[in-house]
Tab-separated table of C-alpha atoms in Angstrom:
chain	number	residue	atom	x	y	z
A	29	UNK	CA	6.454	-31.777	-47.925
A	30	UNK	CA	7.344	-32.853	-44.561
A	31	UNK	CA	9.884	-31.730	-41.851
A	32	UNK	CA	13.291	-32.643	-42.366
A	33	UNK	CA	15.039	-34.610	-38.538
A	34	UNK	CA	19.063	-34.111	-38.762
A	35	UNK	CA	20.978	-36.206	-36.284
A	36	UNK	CA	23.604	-34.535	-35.237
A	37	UNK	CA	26.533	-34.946	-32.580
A	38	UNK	CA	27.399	-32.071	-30.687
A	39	UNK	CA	31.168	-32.632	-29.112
A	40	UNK	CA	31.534	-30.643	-26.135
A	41	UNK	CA	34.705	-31.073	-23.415
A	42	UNK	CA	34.516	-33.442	-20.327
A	43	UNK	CA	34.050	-30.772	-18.223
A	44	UNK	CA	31.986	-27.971	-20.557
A	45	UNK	CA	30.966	-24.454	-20.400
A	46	UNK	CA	27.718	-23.884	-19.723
A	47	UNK	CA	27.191	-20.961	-21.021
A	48	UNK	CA	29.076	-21.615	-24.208
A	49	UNK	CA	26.662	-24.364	-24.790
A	50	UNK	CA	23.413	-22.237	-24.271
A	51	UNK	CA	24.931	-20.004	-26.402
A	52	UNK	CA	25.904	-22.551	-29.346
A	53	UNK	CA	22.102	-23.720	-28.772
A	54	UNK	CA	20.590	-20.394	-29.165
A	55	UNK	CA	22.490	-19.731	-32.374
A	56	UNK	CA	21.295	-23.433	-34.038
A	57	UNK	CA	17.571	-22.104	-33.047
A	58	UNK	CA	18.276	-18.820	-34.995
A	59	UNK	CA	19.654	-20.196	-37.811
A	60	UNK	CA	16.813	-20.021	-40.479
A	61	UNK	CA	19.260	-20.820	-43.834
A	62	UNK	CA	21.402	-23.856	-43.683
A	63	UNK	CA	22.303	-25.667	-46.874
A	64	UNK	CA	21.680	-29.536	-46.059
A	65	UNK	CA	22.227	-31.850	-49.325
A	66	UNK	CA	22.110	-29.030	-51.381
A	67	UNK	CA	18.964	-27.827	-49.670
A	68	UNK	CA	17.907	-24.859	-47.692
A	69	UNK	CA	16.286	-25.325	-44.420
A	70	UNK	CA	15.685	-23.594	-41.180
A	71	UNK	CA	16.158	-24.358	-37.805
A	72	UNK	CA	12.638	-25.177	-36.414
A	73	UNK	CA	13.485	-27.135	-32.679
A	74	UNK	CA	16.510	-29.065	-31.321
A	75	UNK	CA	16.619	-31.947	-28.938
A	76	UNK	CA	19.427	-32.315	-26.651
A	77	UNK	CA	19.041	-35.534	-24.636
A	78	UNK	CA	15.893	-36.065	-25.271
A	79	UNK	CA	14.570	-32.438	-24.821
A	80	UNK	CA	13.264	-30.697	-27.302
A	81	UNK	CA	14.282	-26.936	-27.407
A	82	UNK	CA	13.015	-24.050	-29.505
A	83	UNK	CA	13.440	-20.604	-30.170
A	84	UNK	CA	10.659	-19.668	-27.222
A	85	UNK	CA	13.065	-22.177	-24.658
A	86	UNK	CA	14.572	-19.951	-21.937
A	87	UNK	CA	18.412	-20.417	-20.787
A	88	UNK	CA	17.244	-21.824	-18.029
A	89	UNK	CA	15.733	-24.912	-20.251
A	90	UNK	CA	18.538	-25.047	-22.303
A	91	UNK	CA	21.056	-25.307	-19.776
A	92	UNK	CA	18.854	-27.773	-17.702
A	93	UNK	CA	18.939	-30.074	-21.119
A	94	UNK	CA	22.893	-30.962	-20.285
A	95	UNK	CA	23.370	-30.412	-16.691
A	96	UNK	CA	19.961	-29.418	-14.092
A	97	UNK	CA	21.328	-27.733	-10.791
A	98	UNK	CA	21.162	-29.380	-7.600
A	99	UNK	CA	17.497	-30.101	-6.010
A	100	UNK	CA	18.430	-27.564	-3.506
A	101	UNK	CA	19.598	-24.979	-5.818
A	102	UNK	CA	17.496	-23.118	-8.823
A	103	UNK	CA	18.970	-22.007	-11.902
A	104	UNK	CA	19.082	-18.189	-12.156
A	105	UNK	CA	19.316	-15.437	-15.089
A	106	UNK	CA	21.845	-13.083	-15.202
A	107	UNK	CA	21.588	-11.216	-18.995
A	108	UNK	CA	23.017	-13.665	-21.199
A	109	UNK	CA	24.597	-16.356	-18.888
A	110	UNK	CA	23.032	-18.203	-16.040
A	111	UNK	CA	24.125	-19.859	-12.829
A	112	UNK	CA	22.699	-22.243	-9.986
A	113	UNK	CA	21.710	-20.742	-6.494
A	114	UNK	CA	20.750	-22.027	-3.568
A	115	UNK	CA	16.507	-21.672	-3.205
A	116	UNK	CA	15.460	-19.633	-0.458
A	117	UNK	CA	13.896	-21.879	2.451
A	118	UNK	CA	10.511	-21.951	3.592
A	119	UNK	CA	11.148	-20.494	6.867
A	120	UNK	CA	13.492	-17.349	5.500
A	121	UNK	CA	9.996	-16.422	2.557
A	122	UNK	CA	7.919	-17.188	6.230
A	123	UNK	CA	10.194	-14.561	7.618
A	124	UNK	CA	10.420	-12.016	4.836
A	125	UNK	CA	6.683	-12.192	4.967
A	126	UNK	CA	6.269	-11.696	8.579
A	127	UNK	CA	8.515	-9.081	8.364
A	128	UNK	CA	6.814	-7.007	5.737
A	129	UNK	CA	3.589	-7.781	7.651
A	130	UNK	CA	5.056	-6.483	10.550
A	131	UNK	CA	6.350	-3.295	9.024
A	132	UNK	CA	3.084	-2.265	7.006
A	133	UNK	CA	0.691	-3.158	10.677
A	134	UNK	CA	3.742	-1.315	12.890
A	135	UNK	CA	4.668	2.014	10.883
A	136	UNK	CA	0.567	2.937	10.905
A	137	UNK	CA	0.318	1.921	14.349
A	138	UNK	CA	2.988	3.869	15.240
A	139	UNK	CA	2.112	7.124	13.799
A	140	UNK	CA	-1.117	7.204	14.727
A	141	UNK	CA	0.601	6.585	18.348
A	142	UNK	CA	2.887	9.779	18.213
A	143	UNK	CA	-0.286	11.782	16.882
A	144	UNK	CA	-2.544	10.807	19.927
A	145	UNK	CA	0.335	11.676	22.361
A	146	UNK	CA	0.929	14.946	20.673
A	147	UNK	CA	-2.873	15.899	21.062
A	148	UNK	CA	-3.092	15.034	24.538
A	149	UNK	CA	0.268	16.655	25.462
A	150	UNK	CA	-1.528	20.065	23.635
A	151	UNK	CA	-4.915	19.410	25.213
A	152	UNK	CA	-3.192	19.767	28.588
A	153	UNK	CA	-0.232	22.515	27.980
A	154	UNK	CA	-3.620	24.114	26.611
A	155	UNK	CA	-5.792	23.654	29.840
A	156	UNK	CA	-2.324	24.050	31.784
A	157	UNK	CA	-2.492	27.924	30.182
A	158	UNK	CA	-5.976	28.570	30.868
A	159	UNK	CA	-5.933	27.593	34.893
A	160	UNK	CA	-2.799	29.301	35.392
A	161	UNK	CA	-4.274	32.449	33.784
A	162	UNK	CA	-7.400	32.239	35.602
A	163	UNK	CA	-5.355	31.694	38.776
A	164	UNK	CA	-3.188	34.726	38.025
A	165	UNK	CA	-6.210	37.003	37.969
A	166	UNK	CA	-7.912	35.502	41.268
A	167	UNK	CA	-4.531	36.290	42.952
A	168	UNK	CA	-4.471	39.694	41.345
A	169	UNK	CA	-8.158	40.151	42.768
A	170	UNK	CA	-7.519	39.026	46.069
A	171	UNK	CA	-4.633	41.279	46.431
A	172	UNK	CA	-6.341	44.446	45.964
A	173	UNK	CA	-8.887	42.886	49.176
A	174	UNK	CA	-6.248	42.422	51.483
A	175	UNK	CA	-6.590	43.914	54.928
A	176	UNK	CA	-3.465	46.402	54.361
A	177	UNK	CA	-5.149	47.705	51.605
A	178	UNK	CA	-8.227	48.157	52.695
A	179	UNK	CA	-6.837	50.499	55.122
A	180	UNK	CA	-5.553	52.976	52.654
A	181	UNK	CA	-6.919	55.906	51.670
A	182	UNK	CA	-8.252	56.692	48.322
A	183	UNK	CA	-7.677	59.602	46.454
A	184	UNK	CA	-10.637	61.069	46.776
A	185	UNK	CA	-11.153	60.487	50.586
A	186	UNK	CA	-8.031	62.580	51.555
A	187	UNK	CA	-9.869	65.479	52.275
A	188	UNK	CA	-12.417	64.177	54.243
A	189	UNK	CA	-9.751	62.437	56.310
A	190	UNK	CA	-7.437	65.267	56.583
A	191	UNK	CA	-10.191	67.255	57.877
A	192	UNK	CA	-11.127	65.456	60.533
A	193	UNK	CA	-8.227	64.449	61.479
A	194	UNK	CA	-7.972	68.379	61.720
A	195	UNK	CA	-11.105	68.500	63.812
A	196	UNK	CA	-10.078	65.773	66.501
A	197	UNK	CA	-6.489	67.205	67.060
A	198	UNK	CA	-8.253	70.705	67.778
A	199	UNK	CA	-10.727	69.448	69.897
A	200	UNK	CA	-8.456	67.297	71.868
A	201	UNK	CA	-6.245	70.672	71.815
A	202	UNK	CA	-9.384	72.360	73.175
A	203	UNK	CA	-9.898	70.103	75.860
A	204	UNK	CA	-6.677	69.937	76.641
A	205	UNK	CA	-6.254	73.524	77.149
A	206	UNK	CA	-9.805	73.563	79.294
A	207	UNK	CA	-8.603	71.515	81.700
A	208	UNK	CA	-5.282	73.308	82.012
A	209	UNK	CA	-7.256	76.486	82.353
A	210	UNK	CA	-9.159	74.491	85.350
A	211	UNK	CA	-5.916	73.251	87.550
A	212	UNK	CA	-4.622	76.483	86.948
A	213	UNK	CA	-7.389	78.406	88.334
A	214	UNK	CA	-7.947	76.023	91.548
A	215	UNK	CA	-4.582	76.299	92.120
A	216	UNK	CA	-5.224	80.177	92.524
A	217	UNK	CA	-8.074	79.674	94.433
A	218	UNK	CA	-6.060	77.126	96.723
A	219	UNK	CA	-3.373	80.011	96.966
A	220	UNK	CA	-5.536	82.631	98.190
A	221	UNK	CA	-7.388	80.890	100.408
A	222	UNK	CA	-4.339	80.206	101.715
A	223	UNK	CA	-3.083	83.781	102.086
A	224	UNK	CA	-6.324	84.513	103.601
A	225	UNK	CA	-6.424	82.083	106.892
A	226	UNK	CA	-2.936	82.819	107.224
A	227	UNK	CA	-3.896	86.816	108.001
């Protein structure tokens, strides 16, 4: 048997739905019973202005078949209707793309920045730490060697010292009270020599 063609006239309004019409389309395609001359067919293709359209068309196709968008526009699905949109230009896709580009090259770049400068900055508060520890203890060393406190006395010197110190004030008292003894006995002997020419 072969296929059975049905010319048909589909009356839509001067100004028609688009939608409507994909929709009246896709219901022909899924029609698999309709009685024709007392016979029972099903749907296998239709062909609206010369294109043929099937069950696998997309709304897209169908709605091209009665009215195609504008060459700068694209025809775009939104569940069960579509609509025509203007086609993104060359140089905005060049831009999206340089932008993601940029962003996946930049982010990376930029971590591993921030992780370099956060090393160094710890390598030196680290070193930073260490000199001025090192240089606390040298001042702490050359304290204790200053002159003044050299000339203190330890602990265990403070006999020694006090002793001698003992020692030189008693000689020096010694002395002193030698030579005292000495003017005090010329002076007597100056006295009575005196007493004696004077007789």
């Amino acid at each position: 048997s072969g296929s059975l063609v049905v010319d048909f006239v589909l009356i839509l309004k001067k100004e028609p739905d688009i939608n409507q019409f994909i929709q009246v389309v896709k219901i022909l395609l899924s029609q698999t019973n309709i009685d024709i001359g007392g016979q029972n067919v099903s749907v296998h293709a239709v062909k609206v202005n010369g294109t043929e359209l099937s069950t696998n068309s997309t709304l897209c196709e169908i709605r091209d078949s009665i009215k195609k968008c504008n060459n700068s526009e694209v025809c775009i699905i939104n569940g069960t209707t579509t609509h025509c949109s203007s086609a993104p230009s060359l140089s905005t896709a060049s831009d999206d793309t340089n932008l993601i580009i940029g962003l996946a090259v930049g982010i990376p770049l930029f971590c591993l920045l921030c992780a370099v400068v956060a090393a160094v900055v710890c390598l030196y508060a680290r070193r930073h730490k260490k000199h001025s520890f090192g240089q606390g203890s040298n001042d702490d060393e050359s304290y204790f060697h200053q002159p003044f406190v050299k000339s203190l006395v330890k602990r265990e010197d403070w006999g020694s010292h006090t002793s001698s110190n003992i020692q030189t004030k008693l000689s020096t008292s010694s002395s002193e009270e030698q030579d005292s003894h000495k003017h005090y006995d010329n002076y007597e002997a100056s006295t009575w020599n005196s007493s004696k020419n004077a007789e």
